[in-house]
Short mmCIF file of C-alpha atoms and ligand atoms in Angstrom, two decimals:
data_model
loop_
_atom_site.label_atom_id
_atom_site.label_comp_id
_atom_site.label_asym_id
_atom_site.label_seq_id
_atom_site.Cartn_x
_atom_site.Cartn_y
_atom_site.Cartn_z
CA UNK A 1 28.08 -67.52 46.57
CA UNK A 2 30.50 -70.36 45.93
CA UNK A 3 30.43 -72.37 42.71
CA UNK A 4 32.61 -75.20 44.08
CA UNK A 5 30.23 -77.15 46.30
CA UNK A 6 29.43 -80.74 47.23
CA UNK A 7 26.35 -82.16 45.55
CA UNK A 8 25.23 -85.75 45.89
CA UNK A 9 28.42 -86.49 47.77
CA UNK A 10 30.74 -85.16 45.04
CA UNK A 11 32.57 -81.84 44.70
CA UNK A 12 31.19 -79.93 41.72
CA UNK A 13 32.47 -77.00 39.72
CA UNK A 14 29.18 -75.29 38.86
CA UNK A 15 27.09 -78.24 37.53
CA UNK A 16 30.03 -80.46 36.58
CA UNK A 17 31.33 -83.18 38.89
CA UNK A 18 35.06 -82.62 39.42
CA UNK A 19 35.50 -86.38 39.23
CA UNK A 20 34.14 -86.37 35.66
CA UNK A 21 36.69 -83.76 34.60
CA UNK A 22 39.44 -85.85 36.21
CA UNK A 23 38.27 -88.91 34.29
CA UNK A 24 38.56 -86.95 31.02
CA UNK A 25 41.73 -84.88 31.47
CA UNK A 26 43.66 -86.85 34.10
CA UNK A 27 45.23 -85.27 37.19
CA UNK A 28 46.48 -82.82 38.26
CA UNK A 29 44.53 -79.96 36.66
CA UNK A 30 43.12 -76.50 37.28
CA UNK A 31 39.43 -75.79 36.86
CA UNK A 32 37.86 -72.32 36.70
CA UNK A 33 34.23 -71.27 37.06
CA UNK A 34 32.68 -68.90 34.54
CA UNK A 35 29.95 -67.91 37.01
CA UNK A 36 32.49 -66.96 39.68
CA UNK A 37 34.70 -64.97 37.32
CA UNK A 38 31.64 -63.14 36.05
CA UNK A 39 30.31 -62.46 39.51
CA UNK A 40 33.61 -61.13 40.81
CA UNK A 41 34.09 -58.79 37.85
CA UNK A 42 30.57 -57.45 38.30
CA UNK A 43 31.11 -56.88 42.02
CA UNK A 44 33.88 -54.40 41.19
CA UNK A 45 32.07 -52.87 38.26
CA UNK A 46 28.98 -52.31 40.43
CA UNK A 47 31.05 -51.02 43.34
CA UNK A 48 32.30 -48.17 41.13
CA UNK A 49 28.89 -47.29 39.68
CA UNK A 50 28.40 -43.55 39.60
CA UNK A 51 32.05 -42.94 38.74
CA UNK A 52 33.43 -42.85 35.22
CA UNK A 53 35.48 -46.04 35.60
CA UNK A 54 37.20 -49.03 34.01
CA UNK A 55 38.01 -52.26 35.83
CA UNK A 56 41.32 -53.38 34.31
CA UNK A 57 41.77 -57.03 35.26
CA UNK A 58 45.37 -57.76 36.31
CA UNK A 59 46.14 -60.48 33.80
CA UNK A 60 49.18 -61.64 35.71
CA UNK A 61 46.88 -63.43 38.15
CA UNK A 62 45.48 -65.73 35.46
CA UNK A 63 46.21 -64.99 31.83
CA UNK A 64 44.54 -67.86 30.03
CA UNK A 65 42.97 -66.38 26.91
CA UNK A 66 39.58 -67.94 27.68
CA UNK A 67 39.57 -66.09 31.01
CA UNK A 68 40.65 -62.87 29.33
CA UNK A 69 37.99 -63.14 26.64
CA UNK A 70 35.29 -63.93 29.16
CA UNK A 71 36.17 -60.82 31.20
CA UNK A 72 36.74 -58.62 28.18
CA UNK A 73 33.30 -59.58 26.82
CA UNK A 74 31.86 -58.32 30.11
CA UNK A 75 33.53 -54.96 29.47
CA UNK A 76 36.75 -55.38 31.45
CA UNK A 77 39.97 -53.65 30.52
CA UNK A 78 43.31 -55.38 31.09
CA UNK A 79 46.37 -54.48 33.13
CA UNK A 80 49.42 -56.01 31.42
CA UNK A 81 53.00 -56.09 32.63
CA UNK A 82 54.93 -57.47 29.66
CA UNK A 83 54.92 -57.60 25.89
CA UNK A 84 53.78 -61.21 26.18
CA UNK A 85 50.75 -60.26 28.25
CA UNK A 86 49.99 -57.43 25.84
CA UNK A 87 50.00 -59.88 22.90
CA UNK A 88 47.85 -62.35 24.85
CA UNK A 89 45.27 -59.65 25.55
CA UNK A 90 45.23 -58.68 21.89
CA UNK A 91 45.00 -62.32 20.80
CA UNK A 92 41.96 -62.71 23.06
CA UNK A 93 40.37 -59.73 21.31
CA UNK A 94 40.82 -56.97 23.89
CA UNK A 95 40.84 -53.56 22.18
CA UNK A 96 44.05 -51.57 22.70
CA UNK A 97 42.18 -48.65 24.24
CA UNK A 98 41.21 -50.91 27.14
CA UNK A 99 44.78 -52.06 27.90
CA UNK A 100 47.01 -50.36 30.48
CA UNK A 101 50.70 -51.26 30.56
CA UNK A 102 52.31 -51.45 34.02
CA UNK A 103 55.75 -52.60 35.20
CA UNK A 104 59.14 -51.20 36.21
CA UNK A 105 61.18 -52.49 33.29
CA UNK A 106 59.41 -51.94 29.99
CA UNK A 107 61.78 -52.31 27.06
CA UNK A 108 61.91 -50.25 23.84
CA UNK A 109 60.48 -53.22 22.00
CA UNK A 110 57.53 -53.58 24.41
CA UNK A 111 56.79 -49.86 24.15
CA UNK A 112 56.88 -49.97 20.37
CA UNK A 113 54.61 -53.02 20.29
CA UNK A 114 52.01 -51.36 22.49
CA UNK A 115 52.09 -48.01 20.68
CA UNK A 116 51.70 -49.70 17.31
CA UNK A 117 48.97 -52.08 18.55
CA UNK A 118 47.06 -49.43 20.51
CA UNK A 119 47.20 -48.67 24.21
CA UNK A 120 45.05 -46.84 26.73
CA UNK A 121 48.03 -45.68 28.76
CA UNK A 122 51.49 -46.58 29.99
CA UNK A 123 51.91 -46.48 33.76
CA UNK A 124 55.52 -45.29 33.85
CA UNK A 125 57.66 -45.86 36.87
CA UNK A 126 60.91 -43.89 36.54
CA UNK A 127 62.55 -40.94 34.82
CA UNK A 128 64.73 -43.11 32.55
CA UNK A 129 61.56 -44.91 31.44
CA UNK A 130 59.82 -41.59 30.75
CA UNK A 131 62.76 -40.49 28.59
CA UNK A 132 62.86 -43.73 26.62
CA UNK A 133 59.10 -43.74 26.05
CA UNK A 134 59.30 -40.17 24.76
CA UNK A 135 62.01 -41.24 22.29
CA UNK A 136 60.15 -44.35 21.15
CA UNK A 137 56.84 -42.52 20.69
CA UNK A 138 58.50 -39.65 18.86
CA UNK A 139 60.34 -42.02 16.53
CA UNK A 140 56.98 -43.58 15.63
CA UNK A 141 55.36 -40.17 15.15
CA UNK A 142 52.96 -41.05 17.97
CA UNK A 143 51.87 -39.60 21.29
CA UNK A 144 51.89 -42.04 24.20
CA UNK A 145 49.33 -41.41 26.98
CA UNK A 146 50.97 -41.83 30.39
CA UNK A 147 50.26 -41.86 34.06
CA UNK A 148 53.19 -41.78 36.44
CA UNK A 149 53.20 -44.37 39.19
CA UNK A 150 53.90 -42.78 42.54
CA UNK A 151 55.21 -44.64 45.53
CA UNK A 152 53.25 -43.24 48.47
CA UNK A 153 55.43 -44.86 51.16
CA UNK A 154 52.50 -46.68 52.74
CA UNK A 155 52.72 -50.01 54.54
CA UNK A 156 50.25 -52.36 52.84
CA UNK A 157 50.40 -54.74 55.83
CA UNK A 158 50.77 -57.79 53.63
CA UNK A 159 53.45 -60.43 52.91
CA UNK A 160 56.78 -58.67 52.34
CA UNK A 161 57.25 -60.25 48.90
CA UNK A 162 54.05 -58.71 47.58
CA UNK A 163 54.16 -55.27 49.24
CA UNK A 164 55.00 -52.57 46.70
CA UNK A 165 54.13 -49.19 48.22
CA UNK A 166 57.00 -48.57 50.66
CA UNK A 167 59.89 -46.31 49.76
CA UNK A 168 62.36 -49.22 49.81
CA UNK A 169 60.35 -51.14 47.17
CA UNK A 170 61.47 -50.88 43.55
CA UNK A 171 58.12 -49.51 42.35
CA UNK A 172 57.10 -46.02 41.25
CA UNK A 173 58.71 -42.65 41.85
CA UNK A 174 58.83 -41.25 45.38
CA UNK A 175 55.69 -39.17 45.85
CA UNK A 176 57.87 -36.40 47.27
CA UNK A 177 59.50 -36.02 43.84
CA UNK A 178 56.28 -36.13 41.85
CA UNK A 179 56.07 -32.41 41.00
CA UNK A 180 59.54 -32.41 39.45
CA UNK A 181 58.96 -35.59 37.51
CA UNK A 182 55.58 -34.42 36.17
CA UNK A 183 57.18 -31.11 35.12
CA UNK A 184 59.91 -33.07 33.31
CA UNK A 185 57.40 -35.35 31.54
CA UNK A 186 55.22 -32.42 30.48
CA UNK A 187 58.18 -30.90 28.63
CA UNK A 188 59.03 -34.00 26.63
CA UNK A 189 57.73 -34.66 23.12
CA UNK A 190 55.68 -37.74 22.30
CA UNK A 191 53.99 -37.96 25.69
CA UNK A 192 50.59 -36.93 26.96
CA UNK A 193 50.36 -36.90 30.73
CA UNK A 194 46.83 -38.05 31.59
CA UNK A 195 46.94 -38.98 35.25
CA UNK A 196 48.42 -40.64 38.30
CA UNK A 197 48.94 -44.32 39.07
CA UNK A 198 49.41 -46.08 42.40
CA UNK A 199 49.51 -49.72 43.51
CA UNK A 200 50.65 -50.52 47.05
CA UNK A 201 50.60 -54.31 47.17
CA UNK A 202 48.64 -57.51 46.90
CA UNK A 203 46.44 -59.56 49.24
CA UNK A 204 45.54 -56.55 51.38
CA UNK A 205 43.10 -57.56 54.08
CA UNK A 206 42.44 -54.08 55.50
CA UNK A 207 41.17 -50.90 53.89
CA UNK A 208 43.33 -48.52 55.89
CA UNK A 209 46.48 -48.73 53.70
CA UNK A 210 44.35 -48.08 50.59
CA UNK A 211 42.80 -45.10 52.34
CA UNK A 212 46.19 -43.61 53.23
CA UNK A 213 47.48 -44.08 49.68
CA UNK A 214 44.35 -42.75 47.96
CA UNK A 215 44.25 -39.67 50.18
CA UNK A 216 47.84 -38.93 49.16
CA UNK A 217 46.88 -39.37 45.49
CA UNK A 218 43.91 -37.00 45.92
CA UNK A 219 46.18 -34.38 47.46
CA UNK A 220 48.72 -34.83 44.69
CA UNK A 221 45.99 -34.45 42.07
CA UNK A 222 45.14 -30.99 43.42
CA UNK A 223 48.82 -30.00 43.59
CA UNK A 224 49.58 -31.14 40.05
CA UNK A 225 46.46 -29.45 38.71
CA UNK A 226 47.59 -26.22 40.37
CA UNK A 227 50.93 -26.72 38.59
CA UNK A 228 49.01 -26.76 35.30
CA UNK A 229 48.85 -30.49 34.59
CA UNK A 230 45.72 -32.04 33.19
CA UNK A 231 45.07 -34.86 35.65
CA UNK A 232 41.96 -36.55 34.32
CA UNK A 233 42.58 -40.20 35.17
CA UNK A 234 43.52 -42.05 38.36
CA UNK A 235 44.71 -45.66 38.23
CA UNK A 236 44.34 -46.94 41.78
CA UNK A 237 45.95 -50.35 41.24
CA UNK A 238 44.73 -53.70 42.54
CA UNK A 239 45.42 -55.63 45.70
CA UNK A 240 42.16 -56.30 47.49
CA UNK A 241 42.66 -59.61 49.32
CA UNK A 242 40.57 -62.78 49.40
CA UNK A 243 39.77 -65.23 52.19
CA UNK A 244 42.18 -68.17 51.81
CA UNK A 245 41.45 -69.66 55.23
CA UNK A 246 37.72 -69.30 55.16
CA UNK A 247 37.17 -70.23 58.76
CA UNK A 248 38.98 -67.16 60.08
CA UNK A 249 39.49 -64.55 57.36
CA UNK A 250 37.02 -61.91 56.17
CA UNK A 251 38.75 -59.26 54.06
CA UNK A 252 36.82 -56.11 53.08
CA UNK A 253 34.22 -56.46 50.35
CA UNK A 254 34.45 -54.81 46.92
CA UNK A 255 31.46 -52.62 47.89
CA UNK A 256 33.38 -51.27 50.89
CA UNK A 257 36.42 -50.75 48.68
CA UNK A 258 34.27 -48.92 46.11
CA UNK A 259 32.83 -46.67 48.82
CA UNK A 260 36.34 -45.89 49.99
CA UNK A 261 37.34 -44.89 46.46
CA UNK A 262 34.32 -42.62 46.14
CA UNK A 263 35.07 -41.09 49.53
CA UNK A 264 38.76 -40.43 48.87
CA UNK A 265 38.94 -39.46 45.17
CA UNK A 266 35.31 -39.26 44.01
CA UNK A 267 35.16 -35.46 44.30
CA UNK A 268 38.02 -34.94 41.81
CA UNK A 269 35.94 -35.66 38.70
CA UNK A 270 38.57 -38.07 37.38
CA UNK A 271 38.07 -41.21 35.40
CA UNK A 272 38.98 -44.05 37.80
CA UNK A 273 40.72 -47.30 36.90
CA UNK A 274 41.36 -50.22 39.23
CA UNK A 275 43.51 -53.29 38.55
CA UNK A 276 42.16 -56.20 40.58
CA UNK A 277 43.56 -59.64 39.80
CA UNK A 278 43.33 -62.03 42.72
CA UNK A 279 39.83 -61.09 43.82
CA UNK A 280 38.48 -61.82 40.36
CA UNK A 281 40.33 -65.05 39.58
CA UNK A 282 41.51 -66.44 42.95
CA UNK A 283 38.37 -68.05 44.30
CA UNK A 284 37.19 -68.77 40.76
CA UNK A 285 39.61 -71.69 40.51
CA UNK A 286 40.67 -74.89 42.22
CA UNK A 287 43.53 -77.28 41.58
CA UNK A 288 42.66 -80.96 41.64
CA UNK A 289 45.23 -83.61 42.45
CA UNK A 290 45.34 -87.33 43.16
CA UNK A 291 46.84 -88.99 46.22
CA UNK A 292 49.68 -91.22 45.11
CA UNK A 293 50.69 -92.62 48.50
CA UNK A 294 49.93 -92.20 52.15
CA UNK A 295 53.25 -92.73 53.87
CA UNK A 296 53.88 -93.13 57.58
CA UNK A 297 56.94 -91.28 58.83
CA UNK A 298 58.56 -91.46 62.27
CA UNK A 299 56.08 -89.09 63.83
CA UNK A 300 53.72 -88.00 61.04
CA UNK A 301 51.71 -89.10 58.05
CA UNK A 302 52.68 -87.79 54.62
CA UNK A 303 50.09 -87.40 51.92
CA UNK A 304 52.06 -87.62 48.69
CA UNK A 305 50.12 -86.03 45.81
CA UNK A 306 50.63 -86.00 42.06
CA UNK A 307 50.66 -82.17 42.12
CA UNK A 308 53.78 -80.39 43.29
CA UNK A 309 55.37 -77.02 43.94
CA UNK A 310 55.95 -76.57 40.21
CA UNK A 311 52.16 -76.64 39.69
CA UNK A 312 51.20 -74.38 42.61
CA UNK A 313 54.16 -72.56 44.09
CA UNK A 314 52.42 -70.23 46.52
CA UNK A 315 52.82 -72.42 49.64
CA UNK A 316 56.55 -72.97 48.95
CA UNK A 317 57.21 -69.36 47.96
CA UNK A 318 55.13 -67.36 50.43
CA UNK A 319 54.15 -69.96 53.03
CA UNK A 320 50.65 -69.41 51.63
CA UNK A 321 47.65 -71.28 52.98
CA UNK A 322 45.23 -73.06 50.62
CA UNK A 323 42.23 -75.01 51.86
CA UNK A 324 42.55 -78.66 50.81
CA UNK A 325 39.47 -80.87 50.71
CA UNK A 326 38.55 -84.33 49.45
CA UNK A 327 36.60 -84.46 46.19
CA UNK A 328 34.30 -87.13 47.63
CA UNK A 329 32.30 -85.51 50.41
CA UNK A 330 33.35 -86.90 53.79
CA UNK A 331 30.65 -88.47 55.91
CA UNK A 332 29.38 -85.97 58.47
CA UNK A 333 31.25 -86.14 61.75
CA UNK A 334 34.14 -88.11 60.26
CA UNK A 335 37.20 -87.49 62.39
CA UNK A 336 39.94 -85.50 60.69
CA UNK A 337 43.50 -86.77 60.33
CA UNK A 338 46.69 -84.73 60.55
CA UNK A 339 48.89 -84.92 57.43
CA UNK A 340 51.91 -83.26 55.92
CA UNK A 341 50.63 -82.72 52.38
CA UNK A 342 53.49 -82.84 49.87
CA UNK A 343 54.32 -83.27 46.20
CA UNK A 344 56.77 -85.63 44.49
CA UNK A 345 59.44 -82.99 43.67
CA UNK A 346 62.86 -83.68 45.09
CA UNK A 347 63.13 -80.99 47.72
CA UNK A 348 61.62 -80.56 51.14
CA UNK A 349 60.23 -77.18 50.09
CA UNK A 350 57.74 -79.12 47.99
CA UNK A 351 55.24 -79.02 50.84
CA UNK A 352 51.71 -77.69 50.49
CA UNK A 353 50.75 -77.92 54.15
CA UNK A 354 52.27 -79.17 57.37
CA UNK A 355 50.28 -80.94 60.05
CA UNK A 356 46.98 -80.09 58.36
CA UNK A 357 43.78 -81.67 59.67
CA UNK A 358 41.61 -82.98 56.82
CA UNK A 359 39.19 -85.91 56.53
CA UNK A 360 41.07 -89.18 55.95
CA UNK A 361 41.98 -90.00 52.34
CA UNK A 362 43.68 -92.95 50.64
CA UNK A 363 45.75 -93.66 47.51
CA UNK A 364 43.91 -92.72 44.29
CA UNK A 365 41.51 -90.36 46.09
CA UNK A 366 41.18 -86.87 44.63
CA UNK A 367 41.73 -83.69 46.62
CA UNK A 368 41.04 -80.08 45.67
CA UNK A 369 43.03 -76.96 46.56
CA UNK A 370 40.78 -73.97 46.91
CA UNK A 371 41.57 -70.38 45.95
CA UNK A 372 43.98 -71.54 43.25
CA UNK A 373 42.63 -69.53 40.31
CA UNK A 374 45.04 -66.63 40.86
CA UNK A 375 48.83 -66.94 40.74
CA UNK A 376 48.46 -70.71 40.27
CA UNK A 377 48.81 -71.85 36.65
CA UNK A 378 50.56 -68.60 35.70
CA UNK A 379 53.38 -69.24 38.16
CA UNK A 380 53.81 -72.90 37.30
CA UNK A 381 56.90 -74.40 35.70
CA UNK A 382 58.20 -77.65 34.30
CA UNK A 383 60.66 -78.22 37.14
CA UNK A 384 61.61 -81.92 37.35
CA UNK A 385 60.33 -82.20 33.74
CA UNK A 386 56.80 -82.25 34.98
CA UNK A 387 54.40 -81.12 32.22
CA UNK A 388 52.37 -77.96 32.84
CA UNK A 389 48.99 -79.14 34.05
CA UNK A 390 45.81 -78.58 32.02
CA UNK A 391 43.41 -75.73 32.63
CA UNK A 392 39.68 -76.34 32.31
CA UNK A 393 36.81 -73.84 32.22
CA UNK A 394 33.31 -74.82 33.33
CA UNK A 395 30.13 -73.07 32.35
CA UNK A 396 26.96 -74.50 33.92
CA UNK A 397 27.05 -78.17 32.93
CA UNK A 398 29.72 -77.84 30.23
CA UNK A 399 33.45 -77.92 30.50
CA UNK A 400 36.27 -77.29 28.05
CA UNK A 401 40.02 -77.75 28.23
CA UNK A 402 41.43 -74.26 27.77
CA UNK A 403 45.08 -75.34 27.92
CA UNK A 404 45.95 -78.98 27.29
CA UNK A 405 48.66 -80.91 29.06
CA UNK A 406 51.71 -81.00 26.80
CA UNK A 407 53.14 -84.36 25.85
CA UNK A 408 56.59 -85.41 27.01
CA UNK A 409 57.72 -85.28 23.39
CA UNK A 410 56.67 -81.63 23.12
CA UNK A 411 58.66 -80.79 26.21
CA UNK A 412 61.75 -82.79 25.37
CA UNK A 413 61.86 -81.76 21.71
CA UNK A 414 62.05 -78.09 22.70
CA UNK A 415 65.73 -78.60 23.60
CA UNK A 416 68.24 -78.66 20.79
CA UNK A 417 71.62 -80.34 21.05
CA UNK A 418 74.51 -78.37 19.49
CA UNK A 419 76.20 -79.97 16.48
CA UNK A 420 79.52 -80.33 18.33
CA UNK A 421 78.02 -82.77 20.82
N1 LIG B 1 48.49 -53.96 39.52
C1 LIG B 1 49.81 -54.07 39.69
C2 LIG B 1 50.67 -52.98 39.22
C3 LIG B 1 50.35 -55.21 40.32
O1 LIG B 1 51.68 -55.30 40.49
C4 LIG B 1 49.50 -56.23 40.78
C5 LIG B 1 50.02 -57.44 41.42
C6 LIG B 1 48.11 -56.07 40.57
C7 LIG B 1 47.65 -54.93 39.95
C8 LIG B 1 47.12 -57.11 40.99
O2 LIG B 1 47.10 -57.33 42.35
P1 LIG B 1 45.98 -58.30 42.97
O3 LIG B 1 44.63 -57.60 42.82
O4 LIG B 1 46.00 -59.57 42.23
O5 LIG B 1 46.37 -58.44 44.39
N2 LIG B 1 52.35 -63.94 43.10
C9 LIG B 1 51.82 -63.29 44.29
C10 LIG B 1 51.09 -62.01 43.97
C11 LIG B 1 51.90 -61.00 43.19
C12 LIG B 1 51.16 -59.74 42.90
C13 LIG B 1 51.94 -58.86 41.99
N3 LIG B 1 51.27 -57.67 41.58
C14 LIG B 1 50.94 -64.29 45.05
O6 LIG B 1 50.81 -65.42 44.60
O7 LIG B 1 50.40 -63.95 46.11
#
């Protein structure tokens, strides 16, 4: 079920014409669908029915507080990876006992903040981090619940920049050293070891790597229990992929993923957490942009948009594919035209798509980038002093700006000039 469809010749987000949002907020902008976010969260929640579980949304994929509140109100927990994300989750009203704190480089300050504000667990990733957390918790007279993230040395078969489960990645402790590290943690004050954490990568389009990793975690659970540890919780990470190129991609469904979890770790009687980000927010959002010029080059046509790599960096950074479609529905059978679709930023890397066939468009026409709800707005910047673009949330026939476009004054006045200049 897709909530970004053509109706009466116009692309809609739920019951709102995208063109009407553009007329109100200007372009470019992101728009998210409440119905899609809700549906995707529920798919995971339902897929784990029968297990004691918590779906901890990976906030890094889209951390707008409206999105967080919407998901939290449905019962979601949050996976945070920085003090800033922790504070955002709290500001959106997420209770501390539904927040898990991941990441390889947590600072003293971040640990203190989360212990004082309330935390479900820290997913710790190294021995130095375990030692520091023990010190921080002890100094606060607290006990910090922890899982230890293990690196199972499994190939996630995804883009190299987003694979995290191989032994040469910076994440987790080698699974071969787990017994020693758990023994060390169990002897430290201020810590309560509650479970095991694993996350092998993002945009996984096959179940097999998950299966390999989860089987290793199940085996480790038995070993650690035999060593006397109380392993009552398994955090199985996120990473289930989405179809970006709809015509030829069909990644596994959350139900299949849920069945795999039940099959591999269901017998252990553990509480299960998962940390999906992209599958919840990715196809719940589009980015809308306006064509500034159509320019004829020596041997190609360039579509120059008002959105750029600073607004959606995934194509420039990972060579990622995003479907691009006109906001006005093309007449049926209209022949497609081949364009290089680019932004106005001053580097050739500012290219969204090369030699892409889409229906013909002209200056001032609107186009939409699909699958832009995850790792879109959150990865944007003000490169070339381009203001961060607004985010809009639709709900049936209503829409609201959930992050406005800053003014140039706001951006420029953030700099301060030293007195000696
Ligand atoms: N948990 C941990 C510990 C993670 O590092 C990540 C993603 C997730 C959960 C969520 O993974 P997801 O379900 O969203 O695949 N910027 C990249 C993606 C980076 C993913 C980083 N970690 C992109 O645009 O493709």
